[in-house]
PDB file of C-alpha atoms in Angstrom:
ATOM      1  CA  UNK A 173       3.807  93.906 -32.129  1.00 47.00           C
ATOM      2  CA  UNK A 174       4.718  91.561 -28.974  1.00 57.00           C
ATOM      3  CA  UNK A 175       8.145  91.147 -27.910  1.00 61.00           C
ATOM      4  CA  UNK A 176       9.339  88.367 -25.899  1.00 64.00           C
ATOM      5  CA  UNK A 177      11.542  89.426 -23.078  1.00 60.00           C
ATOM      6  CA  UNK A 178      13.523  86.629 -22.772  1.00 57.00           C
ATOM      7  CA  UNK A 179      14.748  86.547 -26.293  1.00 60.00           C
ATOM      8  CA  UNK A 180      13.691  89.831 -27.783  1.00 58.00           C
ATOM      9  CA  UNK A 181      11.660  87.842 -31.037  1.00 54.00           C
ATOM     10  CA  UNK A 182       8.698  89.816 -32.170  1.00 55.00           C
ATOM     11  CA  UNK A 183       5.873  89.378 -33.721  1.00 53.00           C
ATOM     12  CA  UNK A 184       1.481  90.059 -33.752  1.00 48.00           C
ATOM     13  CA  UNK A 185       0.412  86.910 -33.504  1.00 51.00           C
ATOM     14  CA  UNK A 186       1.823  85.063 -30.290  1.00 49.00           C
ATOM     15  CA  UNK A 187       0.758  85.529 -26.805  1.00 54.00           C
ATOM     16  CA  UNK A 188       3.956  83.058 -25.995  1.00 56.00           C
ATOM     17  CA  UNK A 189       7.042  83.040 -27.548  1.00 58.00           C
ATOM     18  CA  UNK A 190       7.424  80.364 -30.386  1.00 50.00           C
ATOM     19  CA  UNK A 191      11.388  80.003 -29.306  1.00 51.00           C
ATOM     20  CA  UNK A 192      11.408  79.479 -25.237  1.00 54.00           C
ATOM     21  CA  UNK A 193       8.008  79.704 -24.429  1.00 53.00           C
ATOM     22  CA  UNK A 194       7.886  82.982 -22.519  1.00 57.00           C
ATOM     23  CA  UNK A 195       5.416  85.118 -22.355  1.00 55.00           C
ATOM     24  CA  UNK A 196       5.308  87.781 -24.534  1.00 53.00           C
ATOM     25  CA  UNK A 197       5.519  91.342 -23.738  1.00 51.00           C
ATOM     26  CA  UNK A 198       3.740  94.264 -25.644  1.00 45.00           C
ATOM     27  CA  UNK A 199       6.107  96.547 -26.412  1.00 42.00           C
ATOM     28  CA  UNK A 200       5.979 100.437 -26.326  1.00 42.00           C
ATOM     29  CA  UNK A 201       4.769 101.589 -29.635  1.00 42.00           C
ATOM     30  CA  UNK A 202       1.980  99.233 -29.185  1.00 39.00           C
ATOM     31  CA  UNK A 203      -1.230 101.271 -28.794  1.00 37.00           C
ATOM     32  CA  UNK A 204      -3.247 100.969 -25.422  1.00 37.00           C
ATOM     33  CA  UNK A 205      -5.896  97.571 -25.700  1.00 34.00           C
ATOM     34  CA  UNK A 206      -3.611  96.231 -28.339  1.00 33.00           C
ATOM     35  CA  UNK A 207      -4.500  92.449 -28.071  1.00 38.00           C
ATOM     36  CA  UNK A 208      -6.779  93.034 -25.138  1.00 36.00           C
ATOM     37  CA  UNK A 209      -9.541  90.368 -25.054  1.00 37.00           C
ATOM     38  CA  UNK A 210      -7.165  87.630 -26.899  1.00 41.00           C
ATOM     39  CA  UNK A 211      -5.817  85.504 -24.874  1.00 51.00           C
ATOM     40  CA  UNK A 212      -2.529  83.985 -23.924  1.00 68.00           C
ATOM     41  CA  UNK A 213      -2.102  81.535 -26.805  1.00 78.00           C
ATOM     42  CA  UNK A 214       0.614  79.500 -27.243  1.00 86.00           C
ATOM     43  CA  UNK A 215       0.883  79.650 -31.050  1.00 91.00           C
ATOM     44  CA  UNK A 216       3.402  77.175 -32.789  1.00 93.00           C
ATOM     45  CA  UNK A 217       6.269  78.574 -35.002  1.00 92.00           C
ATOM     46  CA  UNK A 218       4.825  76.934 -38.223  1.00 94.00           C
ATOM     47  CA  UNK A 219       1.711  78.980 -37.607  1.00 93.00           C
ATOM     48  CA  UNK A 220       3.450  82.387 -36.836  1.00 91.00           C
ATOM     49  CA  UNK A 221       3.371  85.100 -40.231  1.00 91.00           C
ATOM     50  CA  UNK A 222       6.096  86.509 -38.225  1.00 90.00           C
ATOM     51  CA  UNK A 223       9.005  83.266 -38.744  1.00 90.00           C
ATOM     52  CA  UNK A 224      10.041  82.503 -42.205  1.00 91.00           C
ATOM     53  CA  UNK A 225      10.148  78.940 -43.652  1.00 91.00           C
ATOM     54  CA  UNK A 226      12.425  76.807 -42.841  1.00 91.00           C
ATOM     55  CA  UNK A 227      12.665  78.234 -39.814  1.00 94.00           C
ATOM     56  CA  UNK A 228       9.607  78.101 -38.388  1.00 94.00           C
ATOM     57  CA  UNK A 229       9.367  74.353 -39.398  1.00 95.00           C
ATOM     58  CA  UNK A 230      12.948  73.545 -37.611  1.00 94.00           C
ATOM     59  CA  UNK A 231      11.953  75.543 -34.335  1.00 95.00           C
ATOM     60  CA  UNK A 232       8.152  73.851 -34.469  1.00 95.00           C
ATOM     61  CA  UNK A 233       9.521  70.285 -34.669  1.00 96.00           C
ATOM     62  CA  UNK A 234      12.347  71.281 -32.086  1.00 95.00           C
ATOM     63  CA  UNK A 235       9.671  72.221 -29.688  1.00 95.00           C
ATOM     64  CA  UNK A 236       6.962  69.571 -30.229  1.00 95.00           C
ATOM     65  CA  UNK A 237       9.941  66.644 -30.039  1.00 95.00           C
ATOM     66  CA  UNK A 238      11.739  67.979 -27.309  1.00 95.00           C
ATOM     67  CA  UNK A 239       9.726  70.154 -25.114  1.00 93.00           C
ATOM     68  CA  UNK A 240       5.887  68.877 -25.951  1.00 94.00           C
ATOM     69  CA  UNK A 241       4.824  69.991 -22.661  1.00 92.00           C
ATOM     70  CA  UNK A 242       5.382  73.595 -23.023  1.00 92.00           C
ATOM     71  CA  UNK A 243       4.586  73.204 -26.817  1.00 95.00           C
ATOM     72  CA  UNK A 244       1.421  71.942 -26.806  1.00 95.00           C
ATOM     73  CA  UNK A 245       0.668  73.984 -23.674  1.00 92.00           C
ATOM     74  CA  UNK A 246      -1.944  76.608 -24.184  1.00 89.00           C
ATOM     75  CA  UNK A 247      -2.001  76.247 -27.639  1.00 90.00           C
ATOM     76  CA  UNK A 248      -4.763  77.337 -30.005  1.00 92.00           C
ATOM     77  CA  UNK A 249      -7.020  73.787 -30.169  1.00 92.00           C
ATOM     78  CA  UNK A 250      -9.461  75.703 -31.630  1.00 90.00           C
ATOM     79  CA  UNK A 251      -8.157  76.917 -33.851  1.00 91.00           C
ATOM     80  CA  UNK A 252      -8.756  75.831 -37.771  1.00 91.00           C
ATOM     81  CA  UNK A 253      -6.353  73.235 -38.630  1.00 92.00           C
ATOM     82  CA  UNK A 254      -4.403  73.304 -42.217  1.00 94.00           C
ATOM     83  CA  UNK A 255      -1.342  74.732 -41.150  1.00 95.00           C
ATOM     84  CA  UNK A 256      -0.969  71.459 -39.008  1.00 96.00           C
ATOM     85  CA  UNK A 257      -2.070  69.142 -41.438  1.00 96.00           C
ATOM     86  CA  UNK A 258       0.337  70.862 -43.753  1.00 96.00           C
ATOM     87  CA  UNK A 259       3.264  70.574 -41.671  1.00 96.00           C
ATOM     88  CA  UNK A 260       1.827  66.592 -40.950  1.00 96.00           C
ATOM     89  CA  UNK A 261       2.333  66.338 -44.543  1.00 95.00           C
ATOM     90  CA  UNK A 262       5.680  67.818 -44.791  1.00 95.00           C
ATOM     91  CA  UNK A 263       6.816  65.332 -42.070  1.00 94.00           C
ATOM     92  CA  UNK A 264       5.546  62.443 -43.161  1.00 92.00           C
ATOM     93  CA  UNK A 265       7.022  63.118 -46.805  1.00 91.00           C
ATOM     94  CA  UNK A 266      10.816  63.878 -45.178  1.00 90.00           C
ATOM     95  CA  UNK A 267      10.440  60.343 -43.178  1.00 87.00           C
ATOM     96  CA  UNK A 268       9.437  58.490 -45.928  1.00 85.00           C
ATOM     97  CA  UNK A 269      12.231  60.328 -48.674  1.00 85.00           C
ATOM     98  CA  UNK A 270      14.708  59.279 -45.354  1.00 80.00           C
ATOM     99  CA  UNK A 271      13.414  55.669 -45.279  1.00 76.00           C
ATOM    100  CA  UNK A 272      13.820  55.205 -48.895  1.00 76.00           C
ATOM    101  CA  UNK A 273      17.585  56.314 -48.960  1.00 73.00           C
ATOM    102  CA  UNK A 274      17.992  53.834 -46.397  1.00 66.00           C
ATOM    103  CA  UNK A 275      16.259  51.223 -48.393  1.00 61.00           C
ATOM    104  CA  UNK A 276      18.658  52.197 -51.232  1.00 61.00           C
ATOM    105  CA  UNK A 277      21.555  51.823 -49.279  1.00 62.00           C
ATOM    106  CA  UNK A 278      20.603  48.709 -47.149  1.00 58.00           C
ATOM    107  CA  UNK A 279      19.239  45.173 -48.166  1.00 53.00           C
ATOM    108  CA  UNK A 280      15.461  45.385 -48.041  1.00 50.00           C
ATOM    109  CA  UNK A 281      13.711  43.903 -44.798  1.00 48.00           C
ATOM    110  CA  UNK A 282      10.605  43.755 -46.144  1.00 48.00           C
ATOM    111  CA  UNK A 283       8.073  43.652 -48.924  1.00 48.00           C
ATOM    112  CA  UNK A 284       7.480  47.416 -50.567  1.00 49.00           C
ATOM    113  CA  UNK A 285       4.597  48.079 -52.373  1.00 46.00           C
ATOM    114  CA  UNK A 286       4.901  46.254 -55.876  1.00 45.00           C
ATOM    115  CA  UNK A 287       5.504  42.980 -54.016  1.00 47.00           C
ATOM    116  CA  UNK A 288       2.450  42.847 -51.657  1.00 48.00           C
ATOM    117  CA  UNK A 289       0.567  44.269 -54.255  1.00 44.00           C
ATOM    118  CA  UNK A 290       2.088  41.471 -56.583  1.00 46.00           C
ATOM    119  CA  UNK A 291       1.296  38.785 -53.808  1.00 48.00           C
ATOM    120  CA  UNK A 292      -2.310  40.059 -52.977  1.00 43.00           C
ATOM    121  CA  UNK A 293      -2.711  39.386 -56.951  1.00 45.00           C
ATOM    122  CA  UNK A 294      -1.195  36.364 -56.849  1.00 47.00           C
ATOM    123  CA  UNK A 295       1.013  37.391 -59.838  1.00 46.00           C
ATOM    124  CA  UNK A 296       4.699  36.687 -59.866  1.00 49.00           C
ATOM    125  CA  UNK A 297       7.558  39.005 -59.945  1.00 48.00           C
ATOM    126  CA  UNK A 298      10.096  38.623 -62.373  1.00 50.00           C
ATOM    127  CA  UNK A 299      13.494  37.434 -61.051  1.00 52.00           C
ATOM    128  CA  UNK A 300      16.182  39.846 -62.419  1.00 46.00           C
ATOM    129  CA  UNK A 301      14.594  42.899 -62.816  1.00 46.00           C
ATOM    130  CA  UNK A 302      15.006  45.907 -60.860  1.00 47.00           C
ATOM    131  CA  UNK A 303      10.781  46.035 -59.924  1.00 48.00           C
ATOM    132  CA  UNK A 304      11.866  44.439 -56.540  1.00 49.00           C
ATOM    133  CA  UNK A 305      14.400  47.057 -55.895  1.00 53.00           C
ATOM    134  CA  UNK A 306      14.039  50.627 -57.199  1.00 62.00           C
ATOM    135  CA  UNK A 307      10.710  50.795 -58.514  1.00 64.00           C
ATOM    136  CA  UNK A 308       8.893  49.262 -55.678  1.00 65.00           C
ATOM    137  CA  UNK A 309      10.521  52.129 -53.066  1.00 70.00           C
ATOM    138  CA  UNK A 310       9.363  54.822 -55.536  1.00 75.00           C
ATOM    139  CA  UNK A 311       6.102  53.471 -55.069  1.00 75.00           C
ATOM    140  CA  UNK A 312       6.830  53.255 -51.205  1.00 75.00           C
ATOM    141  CA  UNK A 313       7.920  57.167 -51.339  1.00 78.00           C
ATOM    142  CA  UNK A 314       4.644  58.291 -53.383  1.00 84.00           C
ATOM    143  CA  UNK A 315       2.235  56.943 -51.876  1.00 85.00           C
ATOM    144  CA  UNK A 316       3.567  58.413 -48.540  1.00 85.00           C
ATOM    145  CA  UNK A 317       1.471  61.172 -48.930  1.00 89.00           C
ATOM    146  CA  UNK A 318      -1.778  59.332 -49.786  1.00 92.00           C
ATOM    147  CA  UNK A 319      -1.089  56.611 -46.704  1.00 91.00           C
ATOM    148  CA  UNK A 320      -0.565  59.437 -44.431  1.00 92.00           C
ATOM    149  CA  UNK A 321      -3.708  61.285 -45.036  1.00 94.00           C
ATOM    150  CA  UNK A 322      -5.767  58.201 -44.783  1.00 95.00           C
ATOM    151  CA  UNK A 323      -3.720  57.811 -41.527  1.00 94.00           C
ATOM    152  CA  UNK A 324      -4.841  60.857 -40.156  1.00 95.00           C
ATOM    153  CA  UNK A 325      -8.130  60.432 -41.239  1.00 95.00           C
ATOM    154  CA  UNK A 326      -9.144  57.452 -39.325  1.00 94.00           C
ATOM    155  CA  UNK A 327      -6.799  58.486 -36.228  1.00 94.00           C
ATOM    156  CA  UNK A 328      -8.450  61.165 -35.417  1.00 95.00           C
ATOM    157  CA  UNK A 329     -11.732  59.967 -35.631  1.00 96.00           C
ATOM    158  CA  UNK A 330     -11.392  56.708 -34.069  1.00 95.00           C
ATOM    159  CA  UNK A 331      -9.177  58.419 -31.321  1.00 95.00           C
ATOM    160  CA  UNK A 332     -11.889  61.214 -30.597  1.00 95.00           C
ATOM    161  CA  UNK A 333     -14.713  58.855 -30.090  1.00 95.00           C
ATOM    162  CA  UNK A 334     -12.861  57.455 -26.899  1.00 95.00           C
ATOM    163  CA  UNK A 335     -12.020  61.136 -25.771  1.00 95.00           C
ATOM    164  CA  UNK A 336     -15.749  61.620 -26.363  1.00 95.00           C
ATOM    165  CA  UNK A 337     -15.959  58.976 -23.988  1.00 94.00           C
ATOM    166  CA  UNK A 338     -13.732  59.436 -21.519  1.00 94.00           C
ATOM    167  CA  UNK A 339     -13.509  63.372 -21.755  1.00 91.00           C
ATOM    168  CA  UNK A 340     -15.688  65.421 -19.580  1.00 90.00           C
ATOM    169  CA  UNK A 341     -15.243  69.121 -21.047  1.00 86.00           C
ATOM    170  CA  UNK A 342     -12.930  68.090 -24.341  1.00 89.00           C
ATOM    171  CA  UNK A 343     -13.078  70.504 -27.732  1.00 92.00           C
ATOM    172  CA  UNK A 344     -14.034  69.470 -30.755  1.00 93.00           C
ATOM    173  CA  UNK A 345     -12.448  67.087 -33.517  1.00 95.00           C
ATOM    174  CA  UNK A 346     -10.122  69.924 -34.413  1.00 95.00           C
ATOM    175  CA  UNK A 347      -8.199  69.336 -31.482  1.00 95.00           C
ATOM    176  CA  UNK A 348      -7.399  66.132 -31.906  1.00 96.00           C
ATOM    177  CA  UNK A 349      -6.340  66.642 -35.390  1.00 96.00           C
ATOM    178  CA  UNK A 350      -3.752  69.608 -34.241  1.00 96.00           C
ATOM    179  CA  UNK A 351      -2.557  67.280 -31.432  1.00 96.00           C
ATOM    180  CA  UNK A 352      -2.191  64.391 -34.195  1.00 96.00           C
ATOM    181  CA  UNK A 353      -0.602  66.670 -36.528  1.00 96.00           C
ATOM    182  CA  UNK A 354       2.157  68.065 -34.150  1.00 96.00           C
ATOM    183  CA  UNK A 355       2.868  64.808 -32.769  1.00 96.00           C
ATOM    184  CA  UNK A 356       4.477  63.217 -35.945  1.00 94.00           C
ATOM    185  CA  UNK A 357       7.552  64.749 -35.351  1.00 94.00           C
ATOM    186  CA  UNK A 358       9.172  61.788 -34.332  1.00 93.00           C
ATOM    187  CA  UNK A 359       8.893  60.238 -37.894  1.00 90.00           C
ATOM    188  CA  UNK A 360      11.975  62.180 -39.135  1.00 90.00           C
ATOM    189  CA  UNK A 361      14.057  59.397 -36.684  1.00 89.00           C
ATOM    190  CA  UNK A 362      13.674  57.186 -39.720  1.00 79.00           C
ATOM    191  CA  UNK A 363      17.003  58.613 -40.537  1.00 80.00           C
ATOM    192  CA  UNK A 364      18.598  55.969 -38.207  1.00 82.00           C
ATOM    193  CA  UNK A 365      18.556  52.552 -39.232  1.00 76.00           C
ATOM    194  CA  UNK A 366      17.207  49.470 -37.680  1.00 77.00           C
ATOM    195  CA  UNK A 367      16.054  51.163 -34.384  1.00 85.00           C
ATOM    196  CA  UNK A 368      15.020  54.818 -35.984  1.00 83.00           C
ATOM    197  CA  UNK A 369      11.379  53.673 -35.991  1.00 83.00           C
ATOM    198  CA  UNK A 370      11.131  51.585 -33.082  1.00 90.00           C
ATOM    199  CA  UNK A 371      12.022  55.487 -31.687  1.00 91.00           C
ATOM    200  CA  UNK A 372       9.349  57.088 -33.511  1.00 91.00           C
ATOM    201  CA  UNK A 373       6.618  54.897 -33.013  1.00 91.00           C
ATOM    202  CA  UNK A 374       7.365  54.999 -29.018  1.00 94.00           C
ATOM    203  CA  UNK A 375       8.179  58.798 -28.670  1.00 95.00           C
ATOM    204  CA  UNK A 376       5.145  59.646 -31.351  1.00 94.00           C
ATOM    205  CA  UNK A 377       2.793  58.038 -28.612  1.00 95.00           C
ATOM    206  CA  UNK A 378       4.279  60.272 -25.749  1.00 96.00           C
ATOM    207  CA  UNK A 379       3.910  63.033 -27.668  1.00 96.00           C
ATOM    208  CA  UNK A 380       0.210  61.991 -28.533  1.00 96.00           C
ATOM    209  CA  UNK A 381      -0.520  61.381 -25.013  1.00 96.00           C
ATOM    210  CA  UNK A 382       0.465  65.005 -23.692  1.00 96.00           C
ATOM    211  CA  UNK A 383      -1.059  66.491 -26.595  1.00 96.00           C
ATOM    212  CA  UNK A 384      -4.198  65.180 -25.756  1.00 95.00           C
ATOM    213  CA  UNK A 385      -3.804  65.578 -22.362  1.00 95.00           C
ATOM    214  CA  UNK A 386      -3.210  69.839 -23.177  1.00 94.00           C
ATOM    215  CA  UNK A 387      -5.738  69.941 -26.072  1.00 94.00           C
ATOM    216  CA  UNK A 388      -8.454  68.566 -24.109  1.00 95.00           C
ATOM    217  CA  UNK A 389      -7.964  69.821 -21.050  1.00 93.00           C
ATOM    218  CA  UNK A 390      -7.704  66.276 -18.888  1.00 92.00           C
ATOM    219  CA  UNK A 391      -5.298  63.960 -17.083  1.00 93.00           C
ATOM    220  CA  UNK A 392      -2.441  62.160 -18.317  1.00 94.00           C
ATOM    221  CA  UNK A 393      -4.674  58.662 -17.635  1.00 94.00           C
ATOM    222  CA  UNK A 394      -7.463  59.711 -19.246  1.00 95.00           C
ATOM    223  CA  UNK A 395      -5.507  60.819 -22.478  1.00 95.00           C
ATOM    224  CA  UNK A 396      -3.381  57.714 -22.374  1.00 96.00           C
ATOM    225  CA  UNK A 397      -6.456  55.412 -21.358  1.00 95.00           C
ATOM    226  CA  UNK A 398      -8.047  56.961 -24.996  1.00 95.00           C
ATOM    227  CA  UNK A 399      -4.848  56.390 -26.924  1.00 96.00           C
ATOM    228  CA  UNK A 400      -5.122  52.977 -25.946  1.00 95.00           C
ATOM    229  CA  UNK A 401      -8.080  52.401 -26.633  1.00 95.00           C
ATOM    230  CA  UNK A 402      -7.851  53.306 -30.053  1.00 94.00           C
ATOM    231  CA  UNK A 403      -4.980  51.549 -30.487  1.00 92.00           C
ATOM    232  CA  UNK A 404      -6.259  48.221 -29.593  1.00 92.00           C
ATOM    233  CA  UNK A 405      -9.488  48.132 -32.072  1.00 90.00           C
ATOM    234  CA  UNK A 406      -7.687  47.871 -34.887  1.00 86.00           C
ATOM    235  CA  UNK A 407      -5.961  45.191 -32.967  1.00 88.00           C
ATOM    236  CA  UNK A 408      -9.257  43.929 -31.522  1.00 89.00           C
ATOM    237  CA  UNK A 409     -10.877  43.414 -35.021  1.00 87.00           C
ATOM    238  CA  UNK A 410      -7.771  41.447 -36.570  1.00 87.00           C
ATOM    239  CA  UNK A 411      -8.112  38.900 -33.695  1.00 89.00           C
ATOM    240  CA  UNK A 412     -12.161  38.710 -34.244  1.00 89.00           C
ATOM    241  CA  UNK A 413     -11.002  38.120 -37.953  1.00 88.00           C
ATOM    242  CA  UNK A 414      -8.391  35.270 -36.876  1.00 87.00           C
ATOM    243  CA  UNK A 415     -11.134  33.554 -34.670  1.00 87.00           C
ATOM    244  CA  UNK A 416     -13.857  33.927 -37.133  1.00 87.00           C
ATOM    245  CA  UNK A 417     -11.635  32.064 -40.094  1.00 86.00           C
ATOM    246  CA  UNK A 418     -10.211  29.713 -37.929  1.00 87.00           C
ATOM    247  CA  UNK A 419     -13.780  28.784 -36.453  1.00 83.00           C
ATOM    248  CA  UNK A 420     -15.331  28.675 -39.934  1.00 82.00           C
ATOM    249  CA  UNK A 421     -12.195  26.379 -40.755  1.00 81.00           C
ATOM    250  CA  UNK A 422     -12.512  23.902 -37.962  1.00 79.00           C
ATOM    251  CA  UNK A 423     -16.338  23.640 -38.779  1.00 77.00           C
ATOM    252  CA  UNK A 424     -15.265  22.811 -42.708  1.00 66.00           C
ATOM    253  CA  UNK A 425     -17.734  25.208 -43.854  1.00 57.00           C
TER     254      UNK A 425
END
């Protein structure tokens, strides 16, 4: 066992202490070479056998919204990654169950589910009926899981190819993941309205853009100039769409 001696928490998997972020000791009845040879890994709460759920999920967000420098500091990149995607998933189910008791209890900003689904159909809605209220959050709420996976999917791909790029000496795809994983924290600001998301989306990035930075070994430019990047193909490829319809429209093709 390892004991940290700043708080006293133990346990055989961390070579930094989940909690502060101090190294961790060996203690005495340790036998000699006892973790020789492993490293001092920064291992996350949620991936400790040693913390019990919920508490390793509390202390793990904690950390990687409010200290992400010493969280994702040393941690273990290389490690496989479904206990991040797990706790991704977790996340990004509590944001969304938080944004739909919101939508319950305030008028509706925008279209959920049933109506853009409704509108891409060109079917109408029936006036009077509760599929514009309840029924189309529901739908909001479980498909949370399914948007967030695709989410991470093309993140992390799209975002690795420009750390590929701008990179020298990155890890593999697996880091990226963890770093997208950890960084979702944020979401559970949905709990306050109006401005709860405009806080997510902005802190999310800052955490995204340290992660990287830790994960893959490189400057804080280079990890935001990849973030960027990313973020602006999507963005790039809607405008190419604009100009291509608005081109094939002035030419009355």
């Amino acid at each position: 066992m390892k004991a940290c001696a700043k708080c006293g928490h133990e346990s055989a998997a961390f070579g930094r202490c989940p909690f502060c972020g101090e190294a961790a000791a060996t203690s005495d009845e340790e036998p000699a070479g006892y973790g020789a040879g492993t490293g001092d890994v920064n291992l996350p709460a949620w991936e400790d056998p040693g913390v019990s759920f919920p508490l390793n999920l509390v202390e793990t967000w904690r950390r990687s919204v409010f200290e992400p420098g010493a969280f994702f500091a040393d941690g273990p990149f290389e490690r496989a990654a479904v206990r991040p995607v797990l706790y991704y998933l977790v996340i990004s189910v509590l944001a969304a169950a938080l944004s739909l008791t919101w939508g319950a209890l305030l008028p509706a900003t925008q279209s959920g589910f049933v109506e853009t689904l409704a509108e891409i159909m060109n079917v109408a809605v029936p006036d009077g009926t509760d599929t514009t209220g309840s029924v189309s959050r529901l739908a909001d709420f479980f498909l949370a899981p399914f948007w967030a996976v695709l989410y991470l999917i093309i993140a992390s791909l799209v975002l690795h190819v420009f750390v590929l790029l701008l990179v020298p000496g990155r890890r593999g795809l697996t880091a990226t993941v963890r770093t997208i994983c950890y960084a979702c924290g944020p979401g559970v600001f949905a709990i306050v309205p109006f401005i709860g998301g405009w806080v997510a989306g902005i802190w999310g990035i800052v955490l995204t853009v340290i992660g990287l930075r830790e994960a893959h070994r490189t400057t804080t430019g280079r990890a935001f100039a990849a973030w960027l990047l990313a973020a602006a193909l999507p963005i790039a490829f809607l405008l190419l769409g604009v100009v291509l319809v608005i081109a094939r429209v002035a030419s009355g093709v």
